Amino acid sequence: GDSVTQMEGPVTLSEEAFLTINCTYTATGYPSLFWYVQYPGEGLQLLLKATKADDKGSNKGFEATYRKETTSFHLEKGSVQVSDSAVYFCALSTMDSNYQLIWGAGTKLIIKP
Amino acid sequence: NAGVTQTPKFRILKIGQSMTLQCTQDMNHNYMYWYRQDPGMGLKLIYYSVGAGITDKGEVPNGYNVSRSTTEDFPLRLELAAPSQTSVYFCASSYSPNIQYFGAGTRLSVL
C-alpha cells in the first residue's frame, strides 16, 4: 500500500544552518504531497504542498519539490531559526486512499541558538 | 477565529472508565477526523466523517466510537479505557480531505 518514509530525528542544527529533512514515498497513481508542522503544544498545521511532478511548494522560507523520478519531497530551508523548532510531518494523498492523508512518522527538529 | 476546539486539554482516567472527547469546528467543514499520536510516532486515523450522519472507521477504530449529528460536532467516545489508549488525541476538520485544520489536542493518560 501507499506509504511515506521520513528521516529519523531528532535533527539538531545551529541557528542559520541549512536544513534538509528527507521524505520519500511509495504510491500508486499520482499522489499529492504535503508537509505539516507541529509546534510544541499545538496541533498540526499545513506548511506547504505540491500536487504534481516538478511542482515546488513554499511557505515561511521552506521549500519542497515534488520529484517523481526519485519519489521524494524533501523539505529545505536556507537559514533556520530557533522558532523553526518543531516536528515536521510529510504526508501524501491519492485517489486510492480516498484522498485521505497518509502520514510519515514525523521528524523532530531542534534549533540551538 | 476559533477554528477547531477540543476539550478537555488533559485527562487522567482509571482503567475501565469511560469518557467523551469533544471536538467542535466553526468553519462549516464537511470532513472531520480523529487521530491519535503516540510518543515519537506519526498520526493514526481512528475515525472520520464526510458529513453529518456519516462516519467511517480509520486505521485504529477498536475501543472507540463516534457520532456526527451536526456539521460542527464530532465527539469521540472511549467506553472502557485501557492503558493502550494513553495517547494524544487530535481532532481535525477540512473542506477537502487534504488540507486539514487541527485542534490543539487532548492528552489522555489511562492508569
PDB file of N, CA, C and O in Angstrom, chain A residues 3 9 13 15 21 26 29 33 36 39 47 51 86 88 92 108:
ATOM      1  N   SER A   3       2.677   4.576   1.225  1.00  0.00           N
ATOM      2  CA  SER A   3       3.382   4.862   2.476  1.00  0.00           C
ATOM      3  C   SER A   3       4.311   6.049   2.308  1.00  0.00           C
ATOM      4  O   SER A   3       4.657   6.438   1.187  1.00  0.00           O
ATOM      5  N   GLY A   9      14.498  11.420  13.474  1.00  0.00           N
ATOM      6  CA  GLY A   9      15.037  12.530  14.227  1.00  0.00           C
ATOM      7  C   GLY A   9      15.554  12.062  15.570  1.00  0.00           C
ATOM      8  O   GLY A   9      15.631  10.860  15.815  1.00  0.00           O
ATOM      9  N   LEU A  13      20.330  21.351  14.779  1.00  0.00           N
ATOM     10  CA  LEU A  13      21.127  22.290  13.987  1.00  0.00           C
ATOM     11  C   LEU A  13      21.345  23.571  14.774  1.00  0.00           C
ATOM     12  O   LEU A  13      20.571  23.888  15.686  1.00  0.00           O
ATOM     13  N   GLU A  15      21.421  27.755  14.747  1.00  0.00           N
ATOM     14  CA  GLU A  15      20.707  28.831  14.052  1.00  0.00           C
ATOM     15  C   GLU A  15      21.485  29.249  12.806  1.00  0.00           C
ATOM     16  O   GLU A  15      22.715  29.265  12.794  1.00  0.00           O
ATOM     17  N   ILE A  21      15.198  17.949   5.422  1.00  0.00           N
ATOM     18  CA  ILE A  21      14.522  16.793   6.028  1.00  0.00           C
ATOM     19  C   ILE A  21      14.018  15.933   4.880  1.00  0.00           C
ATOM     20  O   ILE A  21      13.218  16.364   4.061  1.00  0.00           O
ATOM     21  N   THR A  26       5.925   5.914  -1.384  1.00  0.00           N
ATOM     22  CA  THR A  26       5.501   4.822  -2.268  1.00  0.00           C
ATOM     23  C   THR A  26       4.020   5.008  -2.504  1.00  0.00           C
ATOM     24  O   THR A  26       3.246   5.128  -1.544  1.00  0.00           O
ATOM     25  N   GLY A  29      -0.423   5.489  -8.746  1.00  0.00           N
ATOM     26  CA  GLY A  29      -1.041   6.694  -9.286  1.00  0.00           C
ATOM     27  C   GLY A  29      -0.184   7.920  -9.053  1.00  0.00           C
ATOM     28  O   GLY A  29       1.033   7.838  -8.941  1.00  0.00           O
ATOM     29  N   LEU A  33       1.361  15.755  -2.401  1.00  0.00           N
ATOM     30  CA  LEU A  33       2.324  15.660  -1.308  1.00  0.00           C
ATOM     31  C   LEU A  33       2.254  16.894  -0.422  1.00  0.00           C
ATOM     32  O   LEU A  33       2.015  18.005  -0.918  1.00  0.00           O
ATOM     33  N   TYR A  36       3.364  19.079   6.875  1.00  0.00           N
ATOM     34  CA  TYR A  36       2.680  19.710   8.004  1.00  0.00           C
ATOM     35  C   TYR A  36       3.713  19.937   9.106  1.00  0.00           C
ATOM     36  O   TYR A  36       4.676  19.187   9.229  1.00  0.00           O
ATOM     37  N   TYR A  39       4.137  22.682  16.084  1.00  0.00           N
ATOM     38  CA  TYR A  39       4.916  23.411  17.078  1.00  0.00           C
ATOM     39  C   TYR A  39       4.601  22.859  18.465  1.00  0.00           C
ATOM     40  O   TYR A  39       3.523  22.296  18.691  1.00  0.00           O
ATOM     41  N   LEU A  47       2.077  23.283   6.138  1.00  0.00           N
ATOM     42  CA  LEU A  47       3.199  24.159   5.846  1.00  0.00           C
ATOM     43  C   LEU A  47       3.280  24.445   4.342  1.00  0.00           C
ATOM     44  O   LEU A  47       3.382  25.592   3.927  1.00  0.00           O
ATOM     45  N   THR A  51       1.056  19.332  -5.894  1.00  0.00           N
ATOM     46  CA  THR A  51       0.046  18.408  -6.396  1.00  0.00           C
ATOM     47  C   THR A  51       0.455  17.667  -7.652  1.00  0.00           C
ATOM     48  O   THR A  51      -0.230  16.729  -8.062  1.00  0.00           O
ATOM     49  N   ALA A  86      10.358  22.291  15.868  1.00  0.00           N
ATOM     50  CA  ALA A  86       9.016  21.707  15.767  1.00  0.00           C
ATOM     51  C   ALA A  86       9.164  20.276  15.270  1.00  0.00           C
ATOM     52  O   ALA A  86      10.270  19.800  15.017  1.00  0.00           O
ATOM     53  N   TYR A  88       8.074  17.942  12.072  1.00  0.00           N
ATOM     54  CA  TYR A  88       7.640  18.108  10.686  1.00  0.00           C
ATOM     55  C   TYR A  88       7.165  16.760  10.149  1.00  0.00           C
ATOM     56  O   TYR A  88       7.855  15.749  10.271  1.00  0.00           O
ATOM     57  N   LEU A  92       0.978  12.153   2.145  1.00  0.00           N
ATOM     58  CA  LEU A  92       0.503  12.084   0.772  1.00  0.00           C
ATOM     59  C   LEU A  92      -0.972  11.728   0.739  1.00  0.00           C
ATOM     60  O   LEU A  92      -1.520  11.204   1.704  1.00  0.00           O
ATOM     61  N   LYS A 108      11.559  15.346  14.324  1.00  0.00           N
ATOM     62  CA  LYS A 108      11.693  16.438  15.281  1.00  0.00           C
ATOM     63  C   LYS A 108      12.923  17.267  14.934  1.00  0.00           C
ATOM     64  O   LYS A 108      14.017  16.719  14.739  1.00  0.00           O
TER      65      LYS A 108
END
